[in-house]
PDB file of C-alpha atoms in Angstrom:
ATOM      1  CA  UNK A   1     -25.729 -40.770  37.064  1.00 48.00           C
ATOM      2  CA  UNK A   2     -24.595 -37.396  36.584  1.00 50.00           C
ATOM      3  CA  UNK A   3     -21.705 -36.485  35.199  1.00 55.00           C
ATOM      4  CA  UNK A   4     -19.226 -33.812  36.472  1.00 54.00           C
ATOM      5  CA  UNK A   5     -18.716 -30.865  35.438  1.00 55.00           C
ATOM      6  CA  UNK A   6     -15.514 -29.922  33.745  1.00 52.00           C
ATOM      7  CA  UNK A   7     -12.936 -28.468  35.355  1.00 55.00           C
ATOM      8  CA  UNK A   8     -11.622 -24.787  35.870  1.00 58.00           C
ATOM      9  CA  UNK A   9      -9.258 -23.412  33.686  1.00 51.00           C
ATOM     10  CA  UNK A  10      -7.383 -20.885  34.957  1.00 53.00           C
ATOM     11  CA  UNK A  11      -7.015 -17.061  34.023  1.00 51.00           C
ATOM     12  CA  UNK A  12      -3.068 -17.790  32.584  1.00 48.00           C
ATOM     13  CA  UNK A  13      -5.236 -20.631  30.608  1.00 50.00           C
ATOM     14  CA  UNK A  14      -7.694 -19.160  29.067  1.00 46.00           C
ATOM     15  CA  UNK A  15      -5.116 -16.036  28.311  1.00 47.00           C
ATOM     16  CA  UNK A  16      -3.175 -18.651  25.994  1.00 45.00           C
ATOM     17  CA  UNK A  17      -6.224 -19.943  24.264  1.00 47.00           C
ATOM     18  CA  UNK A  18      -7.580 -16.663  22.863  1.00 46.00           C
ATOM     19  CA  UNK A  19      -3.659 -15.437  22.215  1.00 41.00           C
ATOM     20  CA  UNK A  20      -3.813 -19.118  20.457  1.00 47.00           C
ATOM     21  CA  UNK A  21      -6.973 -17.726  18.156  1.00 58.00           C
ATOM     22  CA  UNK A  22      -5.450 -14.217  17.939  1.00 78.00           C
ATOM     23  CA  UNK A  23      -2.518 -14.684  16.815  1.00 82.00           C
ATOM     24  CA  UNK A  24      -3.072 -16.367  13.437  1.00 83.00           C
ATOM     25  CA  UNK A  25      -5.747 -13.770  12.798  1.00 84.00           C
ATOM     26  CA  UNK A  26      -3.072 -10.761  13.365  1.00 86.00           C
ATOM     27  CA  UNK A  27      -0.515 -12.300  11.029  1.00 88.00           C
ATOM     28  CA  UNK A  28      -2.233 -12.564   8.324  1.00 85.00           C
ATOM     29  CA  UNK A  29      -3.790  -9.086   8.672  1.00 82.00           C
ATOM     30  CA  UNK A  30      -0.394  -7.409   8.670  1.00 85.00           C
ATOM     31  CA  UNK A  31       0.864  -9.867   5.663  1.00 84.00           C
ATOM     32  CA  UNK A  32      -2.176  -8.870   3.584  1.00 77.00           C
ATOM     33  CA  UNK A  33      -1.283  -4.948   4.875  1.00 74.00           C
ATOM     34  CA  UNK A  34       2.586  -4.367   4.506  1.00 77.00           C
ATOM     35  CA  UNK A  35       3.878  -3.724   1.084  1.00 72.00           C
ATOM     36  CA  UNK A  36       6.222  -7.089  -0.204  1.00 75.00           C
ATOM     37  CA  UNK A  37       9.410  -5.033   0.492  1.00 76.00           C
ATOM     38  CA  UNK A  38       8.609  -4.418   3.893  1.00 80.00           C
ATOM     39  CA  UNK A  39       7.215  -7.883   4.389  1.00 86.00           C
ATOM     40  CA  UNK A  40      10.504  -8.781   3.431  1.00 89.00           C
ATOM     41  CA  UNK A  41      12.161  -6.511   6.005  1.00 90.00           C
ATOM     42  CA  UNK A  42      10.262  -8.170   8.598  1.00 93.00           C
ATOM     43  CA  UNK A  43      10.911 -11.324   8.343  1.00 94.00           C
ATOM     44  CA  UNK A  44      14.431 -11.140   8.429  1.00 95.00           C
ATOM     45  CA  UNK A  45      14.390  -9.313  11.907  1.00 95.00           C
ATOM     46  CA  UNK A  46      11.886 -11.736  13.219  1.00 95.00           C
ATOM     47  CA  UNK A  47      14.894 -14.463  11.736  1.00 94.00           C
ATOM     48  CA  UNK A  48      17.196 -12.945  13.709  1.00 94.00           C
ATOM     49  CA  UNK A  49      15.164 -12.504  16.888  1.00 94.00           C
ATOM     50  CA  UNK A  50      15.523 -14.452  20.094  1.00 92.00           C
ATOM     51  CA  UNK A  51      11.653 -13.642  21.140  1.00 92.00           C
ATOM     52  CA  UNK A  52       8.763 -11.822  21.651  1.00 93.00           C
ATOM     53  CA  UNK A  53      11.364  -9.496  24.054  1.00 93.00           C
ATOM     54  CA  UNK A  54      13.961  -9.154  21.557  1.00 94.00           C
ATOM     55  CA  UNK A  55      14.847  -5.639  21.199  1.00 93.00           C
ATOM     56  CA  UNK A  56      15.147  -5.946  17.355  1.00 93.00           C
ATOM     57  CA  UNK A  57      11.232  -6.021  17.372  1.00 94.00           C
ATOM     58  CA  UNK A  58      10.556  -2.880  19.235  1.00 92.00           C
ATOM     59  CA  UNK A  59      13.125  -0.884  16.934  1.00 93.00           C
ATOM     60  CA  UNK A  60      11.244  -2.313  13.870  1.00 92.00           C
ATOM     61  CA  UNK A  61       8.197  -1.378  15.322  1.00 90.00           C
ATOM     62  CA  UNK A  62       8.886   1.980  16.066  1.00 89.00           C
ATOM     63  CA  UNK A  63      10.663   2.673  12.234  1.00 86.00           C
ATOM     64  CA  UNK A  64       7.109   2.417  11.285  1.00 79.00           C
ATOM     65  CA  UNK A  65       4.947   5.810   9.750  1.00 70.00           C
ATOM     66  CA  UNK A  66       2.225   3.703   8.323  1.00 66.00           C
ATOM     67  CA  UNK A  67      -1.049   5.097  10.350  1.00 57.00           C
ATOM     68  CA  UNK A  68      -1.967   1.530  12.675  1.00 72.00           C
ATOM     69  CA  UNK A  69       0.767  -0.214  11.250  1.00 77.00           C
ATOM     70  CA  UNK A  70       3.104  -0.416  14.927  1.00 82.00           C
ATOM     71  CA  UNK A  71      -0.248  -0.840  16.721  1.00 84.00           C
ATOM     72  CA  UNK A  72      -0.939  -4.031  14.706  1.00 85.00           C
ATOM     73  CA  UNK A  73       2.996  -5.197  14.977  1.00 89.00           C
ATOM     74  CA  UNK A  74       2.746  -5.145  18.834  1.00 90.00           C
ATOM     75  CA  UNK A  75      -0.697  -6.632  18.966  1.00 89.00           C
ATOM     76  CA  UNK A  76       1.702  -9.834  17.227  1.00 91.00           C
ATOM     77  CA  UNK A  77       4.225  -9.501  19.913  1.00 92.00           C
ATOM     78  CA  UNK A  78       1.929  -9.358  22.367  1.00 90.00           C
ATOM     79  CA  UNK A  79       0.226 -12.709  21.267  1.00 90.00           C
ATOM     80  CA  UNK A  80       3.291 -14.258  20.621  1.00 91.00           C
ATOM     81  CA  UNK A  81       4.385 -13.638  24.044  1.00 90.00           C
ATOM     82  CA  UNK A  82       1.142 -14.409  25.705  1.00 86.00           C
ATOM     83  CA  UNK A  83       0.573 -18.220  23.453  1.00 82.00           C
ATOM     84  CA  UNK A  84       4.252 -19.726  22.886  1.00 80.00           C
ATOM     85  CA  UNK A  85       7.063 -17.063  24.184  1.00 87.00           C
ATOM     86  CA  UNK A  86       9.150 -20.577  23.898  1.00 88.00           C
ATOM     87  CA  UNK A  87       9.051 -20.004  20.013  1.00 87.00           C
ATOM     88  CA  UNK A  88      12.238 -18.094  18.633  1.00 92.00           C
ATOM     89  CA  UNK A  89      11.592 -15.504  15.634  1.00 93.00           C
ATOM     90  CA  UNK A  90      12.982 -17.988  13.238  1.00 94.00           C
ATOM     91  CA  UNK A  91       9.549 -20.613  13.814  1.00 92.00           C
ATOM     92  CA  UNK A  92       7.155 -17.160  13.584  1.00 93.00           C
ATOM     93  CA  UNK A  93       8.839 -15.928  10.550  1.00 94.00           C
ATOM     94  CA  UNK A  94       8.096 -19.581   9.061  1.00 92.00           C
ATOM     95  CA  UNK A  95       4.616 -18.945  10.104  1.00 91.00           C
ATOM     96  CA  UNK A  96       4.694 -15.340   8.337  1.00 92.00           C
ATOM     97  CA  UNK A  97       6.288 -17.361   5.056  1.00 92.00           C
ATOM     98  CA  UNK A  98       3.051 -19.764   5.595  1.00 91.00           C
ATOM     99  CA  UNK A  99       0.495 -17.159   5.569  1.00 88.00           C
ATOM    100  CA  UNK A 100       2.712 -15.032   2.147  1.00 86.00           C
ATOM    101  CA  UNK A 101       2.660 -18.396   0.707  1.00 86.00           C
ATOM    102  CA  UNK A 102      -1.084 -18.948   0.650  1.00 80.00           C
ATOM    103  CA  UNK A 103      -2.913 -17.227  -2.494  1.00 71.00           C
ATOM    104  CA  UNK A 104      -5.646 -14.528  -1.502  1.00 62.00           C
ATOM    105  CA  UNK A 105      -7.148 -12.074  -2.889  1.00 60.00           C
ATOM    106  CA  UNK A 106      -6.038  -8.773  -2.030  1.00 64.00           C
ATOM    107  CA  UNK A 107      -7.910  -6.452   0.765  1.00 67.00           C
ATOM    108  CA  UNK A 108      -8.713  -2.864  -0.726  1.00 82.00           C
ATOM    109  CA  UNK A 109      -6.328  -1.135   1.724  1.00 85.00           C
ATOM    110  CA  UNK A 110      -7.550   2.647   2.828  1.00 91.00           C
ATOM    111  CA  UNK A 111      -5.106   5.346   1.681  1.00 93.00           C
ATOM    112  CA  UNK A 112      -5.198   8.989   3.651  1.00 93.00           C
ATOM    113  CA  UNK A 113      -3.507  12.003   4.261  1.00 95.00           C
ATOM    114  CA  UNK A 114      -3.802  14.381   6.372  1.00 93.00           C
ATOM    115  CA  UNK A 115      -4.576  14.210  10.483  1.00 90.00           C
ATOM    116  CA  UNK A 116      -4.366  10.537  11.291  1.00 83.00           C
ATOM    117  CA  UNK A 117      -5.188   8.998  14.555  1.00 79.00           C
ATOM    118  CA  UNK A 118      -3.646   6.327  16.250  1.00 73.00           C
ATOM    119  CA  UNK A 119      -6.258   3.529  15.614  1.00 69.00           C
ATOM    120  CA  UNK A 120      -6.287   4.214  12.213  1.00 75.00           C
ATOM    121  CA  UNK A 121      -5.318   1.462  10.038  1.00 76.00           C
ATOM    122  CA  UNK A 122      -4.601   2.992   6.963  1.00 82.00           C
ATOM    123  CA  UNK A 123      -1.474   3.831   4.698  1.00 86.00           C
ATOM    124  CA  UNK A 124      -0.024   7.424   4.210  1.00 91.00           C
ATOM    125  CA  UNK A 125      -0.676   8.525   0.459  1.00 94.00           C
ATOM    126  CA  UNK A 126       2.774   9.882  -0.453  1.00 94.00           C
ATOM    127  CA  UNK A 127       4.346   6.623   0.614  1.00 92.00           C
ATOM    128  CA  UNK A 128       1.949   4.722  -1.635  1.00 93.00           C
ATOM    129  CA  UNK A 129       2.099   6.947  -4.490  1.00 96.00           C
ATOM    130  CA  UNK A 130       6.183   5.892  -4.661  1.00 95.00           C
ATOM    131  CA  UNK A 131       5.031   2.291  -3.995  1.00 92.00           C
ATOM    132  CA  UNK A 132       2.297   1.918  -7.126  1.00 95.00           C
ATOM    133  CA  UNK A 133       4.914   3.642  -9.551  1.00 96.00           C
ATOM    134  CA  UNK A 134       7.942   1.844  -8.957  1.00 94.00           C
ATOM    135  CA  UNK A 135       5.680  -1.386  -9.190  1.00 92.00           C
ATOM    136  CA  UNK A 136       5.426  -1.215 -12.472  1.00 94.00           C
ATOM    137  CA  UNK A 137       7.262  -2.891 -14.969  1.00 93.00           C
ATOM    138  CA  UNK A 138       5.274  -2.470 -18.425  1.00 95.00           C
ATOM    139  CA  UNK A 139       3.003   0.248 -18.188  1.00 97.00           C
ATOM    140  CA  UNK A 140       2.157   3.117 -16.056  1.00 97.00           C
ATOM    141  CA  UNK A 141      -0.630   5.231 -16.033  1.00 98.00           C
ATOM    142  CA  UNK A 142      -0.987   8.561 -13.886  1.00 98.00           C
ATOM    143  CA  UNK A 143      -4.355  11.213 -14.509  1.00 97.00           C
ATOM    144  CA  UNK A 144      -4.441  13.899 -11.784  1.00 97.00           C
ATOM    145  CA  UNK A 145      -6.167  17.360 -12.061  1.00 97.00           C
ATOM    146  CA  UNK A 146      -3.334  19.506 -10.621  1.00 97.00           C
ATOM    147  CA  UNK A 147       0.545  18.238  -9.918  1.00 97.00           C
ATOM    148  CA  UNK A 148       3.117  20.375  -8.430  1.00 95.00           C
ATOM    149  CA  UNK A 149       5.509  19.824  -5.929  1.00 94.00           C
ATOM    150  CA  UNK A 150       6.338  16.335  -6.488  1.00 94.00           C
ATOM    151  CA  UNK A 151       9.806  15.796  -6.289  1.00 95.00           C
ATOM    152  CA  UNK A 152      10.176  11.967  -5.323  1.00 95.00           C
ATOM    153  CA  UNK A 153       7.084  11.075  -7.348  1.00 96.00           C
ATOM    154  CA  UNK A 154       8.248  12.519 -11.103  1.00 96.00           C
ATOM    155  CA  UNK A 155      11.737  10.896 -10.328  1.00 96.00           C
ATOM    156  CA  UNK A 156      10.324   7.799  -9.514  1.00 96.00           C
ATOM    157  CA  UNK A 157       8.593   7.958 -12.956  1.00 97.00           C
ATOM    158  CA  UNK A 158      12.133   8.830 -14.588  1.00 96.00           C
ATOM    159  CA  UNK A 159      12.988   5.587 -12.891  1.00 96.00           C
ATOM    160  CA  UNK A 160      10.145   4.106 -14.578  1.00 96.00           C
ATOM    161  CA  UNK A 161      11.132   5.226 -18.019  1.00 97.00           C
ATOM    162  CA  UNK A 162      14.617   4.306 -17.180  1.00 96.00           C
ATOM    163  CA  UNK A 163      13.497   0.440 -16.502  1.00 95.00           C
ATOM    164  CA  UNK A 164      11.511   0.730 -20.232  1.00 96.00           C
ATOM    165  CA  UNK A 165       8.056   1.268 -18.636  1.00 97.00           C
ATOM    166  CA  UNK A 166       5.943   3.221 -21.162  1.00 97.00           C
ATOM    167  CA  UNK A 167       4.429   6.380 -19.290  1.00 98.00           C
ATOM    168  CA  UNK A 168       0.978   7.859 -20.108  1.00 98.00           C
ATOM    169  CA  UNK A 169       0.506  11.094 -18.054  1.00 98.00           C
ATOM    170  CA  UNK A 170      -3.543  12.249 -18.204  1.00 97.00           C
ATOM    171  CA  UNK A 171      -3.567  15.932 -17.033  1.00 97.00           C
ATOM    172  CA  UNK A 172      -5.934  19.165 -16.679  1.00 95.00           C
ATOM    173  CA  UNK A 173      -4.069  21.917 -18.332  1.00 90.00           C
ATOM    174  CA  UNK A 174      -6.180  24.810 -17.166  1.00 91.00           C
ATOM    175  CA  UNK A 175      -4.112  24.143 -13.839  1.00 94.00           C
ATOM    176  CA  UNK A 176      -0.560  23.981 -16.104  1.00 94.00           C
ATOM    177  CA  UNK A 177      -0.039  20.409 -14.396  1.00 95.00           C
ATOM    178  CA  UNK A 178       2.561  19.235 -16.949  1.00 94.00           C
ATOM    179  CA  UNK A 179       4.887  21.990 -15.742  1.00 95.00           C
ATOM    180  CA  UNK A 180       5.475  19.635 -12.673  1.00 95.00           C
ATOM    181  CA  UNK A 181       6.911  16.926 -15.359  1.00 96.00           C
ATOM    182  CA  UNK A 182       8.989  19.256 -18.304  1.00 93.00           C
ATOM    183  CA  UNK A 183      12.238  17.408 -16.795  1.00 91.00           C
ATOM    184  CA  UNK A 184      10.724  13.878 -17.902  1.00 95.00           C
ATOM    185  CA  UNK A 185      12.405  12.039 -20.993  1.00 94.00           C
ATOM    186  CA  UNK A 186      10.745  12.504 -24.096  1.00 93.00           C
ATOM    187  CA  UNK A 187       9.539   9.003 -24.292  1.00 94.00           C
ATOM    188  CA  UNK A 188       6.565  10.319 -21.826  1.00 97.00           C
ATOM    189  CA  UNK A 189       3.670  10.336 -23.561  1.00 97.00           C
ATOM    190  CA  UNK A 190       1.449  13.292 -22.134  1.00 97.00           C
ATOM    191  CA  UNK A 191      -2.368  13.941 -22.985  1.00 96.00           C
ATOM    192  CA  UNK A 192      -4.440  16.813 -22.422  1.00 95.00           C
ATOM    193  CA  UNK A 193      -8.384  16.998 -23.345  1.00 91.00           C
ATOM    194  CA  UNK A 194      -9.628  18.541 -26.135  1.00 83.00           C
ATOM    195  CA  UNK A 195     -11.045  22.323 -25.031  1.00 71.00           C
ATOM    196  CA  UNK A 196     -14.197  21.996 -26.756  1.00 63.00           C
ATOM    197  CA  UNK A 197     -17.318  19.934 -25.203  1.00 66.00           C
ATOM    198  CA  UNK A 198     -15.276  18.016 -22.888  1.00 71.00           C
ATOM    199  CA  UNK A 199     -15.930  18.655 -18.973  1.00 84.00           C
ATOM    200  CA  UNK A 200     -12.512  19.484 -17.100  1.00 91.00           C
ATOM    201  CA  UNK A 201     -10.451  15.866 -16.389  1.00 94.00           C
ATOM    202  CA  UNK A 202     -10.922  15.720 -12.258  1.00 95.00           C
ATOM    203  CA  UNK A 203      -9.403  12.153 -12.106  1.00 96.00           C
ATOM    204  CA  UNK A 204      -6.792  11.145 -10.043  1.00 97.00           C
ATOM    205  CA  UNK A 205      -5.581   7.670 -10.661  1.00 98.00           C
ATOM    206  CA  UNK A 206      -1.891   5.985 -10.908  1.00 98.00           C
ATOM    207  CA  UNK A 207      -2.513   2.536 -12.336  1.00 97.00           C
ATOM    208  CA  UNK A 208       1.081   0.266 -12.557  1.00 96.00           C
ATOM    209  CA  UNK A 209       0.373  -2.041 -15.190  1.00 94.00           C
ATOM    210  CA  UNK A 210      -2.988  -3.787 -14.748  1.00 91.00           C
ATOM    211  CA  UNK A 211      -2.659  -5.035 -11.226  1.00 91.00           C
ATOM    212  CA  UNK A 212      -2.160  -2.399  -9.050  1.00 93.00           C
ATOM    213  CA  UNK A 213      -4.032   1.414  -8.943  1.00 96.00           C
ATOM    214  CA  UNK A 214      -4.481   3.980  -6.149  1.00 97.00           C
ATOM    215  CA  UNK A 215      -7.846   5.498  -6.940  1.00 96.00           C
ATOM    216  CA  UNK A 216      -8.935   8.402  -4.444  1.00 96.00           C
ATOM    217  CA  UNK A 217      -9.161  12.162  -3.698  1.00 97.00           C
ATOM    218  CA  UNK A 218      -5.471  13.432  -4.035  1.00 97.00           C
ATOM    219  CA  UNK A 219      -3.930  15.222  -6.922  1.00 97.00           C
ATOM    220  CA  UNK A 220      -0.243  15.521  -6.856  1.00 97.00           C
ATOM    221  CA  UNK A 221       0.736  18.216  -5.093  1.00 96.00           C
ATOM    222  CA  UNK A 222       2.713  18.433  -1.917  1.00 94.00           C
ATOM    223  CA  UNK A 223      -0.078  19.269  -0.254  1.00 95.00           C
ATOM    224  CA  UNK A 224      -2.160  16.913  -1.261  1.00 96.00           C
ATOM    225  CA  UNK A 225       0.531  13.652  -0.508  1.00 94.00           C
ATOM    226  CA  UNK A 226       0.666  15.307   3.104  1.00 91.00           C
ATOM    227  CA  UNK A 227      -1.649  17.753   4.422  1.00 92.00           C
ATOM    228  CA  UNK A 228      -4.750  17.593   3.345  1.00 96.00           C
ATOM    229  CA  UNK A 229      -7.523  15.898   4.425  1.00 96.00           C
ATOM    230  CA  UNK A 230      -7.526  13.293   1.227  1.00 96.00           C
ATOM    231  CA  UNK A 231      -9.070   9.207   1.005  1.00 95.00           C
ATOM    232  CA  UNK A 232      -8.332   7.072  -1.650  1.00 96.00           C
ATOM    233  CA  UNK A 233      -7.893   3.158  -2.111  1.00 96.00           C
ATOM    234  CA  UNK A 234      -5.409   0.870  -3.311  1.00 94.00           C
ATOM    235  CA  UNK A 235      -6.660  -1.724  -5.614  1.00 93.00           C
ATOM    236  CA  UNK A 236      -5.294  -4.971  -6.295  1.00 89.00           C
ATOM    237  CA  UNK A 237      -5.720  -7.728  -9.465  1.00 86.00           C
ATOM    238  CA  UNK A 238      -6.585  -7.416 -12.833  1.00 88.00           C
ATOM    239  CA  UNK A 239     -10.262  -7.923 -12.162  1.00 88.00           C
ATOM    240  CA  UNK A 240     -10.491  -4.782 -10.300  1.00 90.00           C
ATOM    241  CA  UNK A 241      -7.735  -2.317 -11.910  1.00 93.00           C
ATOM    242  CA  UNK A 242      -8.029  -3.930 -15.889  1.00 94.00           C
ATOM    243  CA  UNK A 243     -11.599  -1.832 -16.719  1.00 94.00           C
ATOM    244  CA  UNK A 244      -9.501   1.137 -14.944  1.00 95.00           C
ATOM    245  CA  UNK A 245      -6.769   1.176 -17.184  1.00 96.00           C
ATOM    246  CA  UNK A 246      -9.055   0.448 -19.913  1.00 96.00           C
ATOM    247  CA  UNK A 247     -11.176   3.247 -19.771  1.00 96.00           C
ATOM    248  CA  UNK A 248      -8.392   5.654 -20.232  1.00 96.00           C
ATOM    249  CA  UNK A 249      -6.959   3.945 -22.667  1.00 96.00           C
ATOM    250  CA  UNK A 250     -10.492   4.622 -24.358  1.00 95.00           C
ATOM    251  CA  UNK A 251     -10.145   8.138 -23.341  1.00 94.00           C
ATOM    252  CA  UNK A 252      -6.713   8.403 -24.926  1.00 95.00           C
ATOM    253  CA  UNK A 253      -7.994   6.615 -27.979  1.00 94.00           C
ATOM    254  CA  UNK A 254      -8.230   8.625 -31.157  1.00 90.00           C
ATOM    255  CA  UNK A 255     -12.018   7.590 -32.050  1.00 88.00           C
ATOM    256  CA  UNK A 256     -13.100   9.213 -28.556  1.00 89.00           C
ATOM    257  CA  UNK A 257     -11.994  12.549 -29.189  1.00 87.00           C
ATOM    258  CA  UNK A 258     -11.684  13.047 -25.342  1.00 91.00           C
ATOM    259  CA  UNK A 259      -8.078  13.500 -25.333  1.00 92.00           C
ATOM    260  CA  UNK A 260      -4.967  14.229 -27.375  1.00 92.00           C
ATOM    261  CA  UNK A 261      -1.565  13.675 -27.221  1.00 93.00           C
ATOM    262  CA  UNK A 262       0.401  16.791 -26.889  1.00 89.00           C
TER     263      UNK A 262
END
């Protein structure tokens, strides 16, 4: 005897059911992408939304610079609406506690400047140069070849030295870089390399603590934080940034006779 087949599901139907995969997907993408601050941010207007057509949503979205950030926030209202527009913010921001609740590790997360396009899901360098520094609460490390033009960044590392983090700037003086920092409190600790048989320090690296670094192309320069066409990464975890920050502690070491304090 055969048996029958199963029935149609309708378009509306099957709309729900891949929403109903989606949308646990797209949270925890954007949890593992926005900063703890911002993740924050958002789940106090999602506490204080109605629904996926609360206005609240839309203005959040559109406060967003992050390159692919707002297309990935409306990809979650859009699922939300499509699989259970019945739920009110308050049950999806429980979901979005869920998800920050659940240990992971840590996506490397593209950094850029420069021409972005709309796609592009990656954050803006100058925004995550402030981020890295004022994360740190011990130690921060910064190395860059050239630095000028950094107004926001050298008083965030005031800040820094405010909150008793111990600075350690690492910079090329054939390009006068520590003129960008003379304002700095003299508990800065700045190192230059030693002129003779030591290659020109091209590194650019700020390293808060040992769990967070942005490793990539940029210098500190205005330009560089905006303009230019610059890639970096933002790494995560001791595992990843620890040999980092230990290699230019090496570097700053007195039996490596790389660099000096000055």
């Amino acid at each position: 005897m055969s048996s029958l087949p199963p029935p149609r599901r309708s378009q509306g139907e099957l709309r729900r059911e891949n929403a109903a995969t989606q949308l646990p997907e797209i949270l925890v993408a954007v949890c593992s992408r926005l900063p703890e601050e911002r993740l924050t941010a958002w789940q106090e207007v999602l506490r204080q939304s109605d629904g996926p057509d609360d206005p609240l949503l839309d203005q959040f979205t559109n406060a967003q610079f992050a390159s692919g950030l707002a297309r990935q926030l409306v990809e979650v209202t859009r699922a939300w609406r499509a699989d259970a527009p019945e739920l009110t913010g308050a049950a999806l921001e429980l979901a979005v506690a869920a998800v920050r609740a659940i240990p992971r590790p840590s996506p490397v997360q593209p950094v850029i400047s420069g021409p972005i396009g709309p796609a592009t899901q990656a954050r803006l360098t100058g925004g995550v140069v402030l981020e890295v520094i004022r994360s740190a609460r011990s130690s921060l490390l910064i190395a860059t070849f050239a630095a000028h033009g950094v107004v926001d960044g050298v008083e965030e590392v005031r800040k820094a030295v405010g909150r008793g983090v111990t600075v350690d700037l690492l910079l090329e003086e054939s390009t006068g870089a520590s003129a960008a920092f003379t304002r700095l409190p003299d508990e800065v600790r700045v190192w230059h390399r030693h002129s003779a048989g030591t290659g020109v320090l091209h590194a650019k690296l700020i390293a808060a603590d040992r769990h967070t670094a942005l490793l990539g192309s940029a210098n500190l320069t205005d330009r560089a934080l905006s303009d230019n066409i610059e890639l970096g990464v933002v790494l995560r975890g001791t595992e990843a940034v620890g040999p980092l920050v230990d290699h230019f502690r090496w570097l700053t070491s007195p039996g490596s006779g790389v660099m000096s304090r000055v």
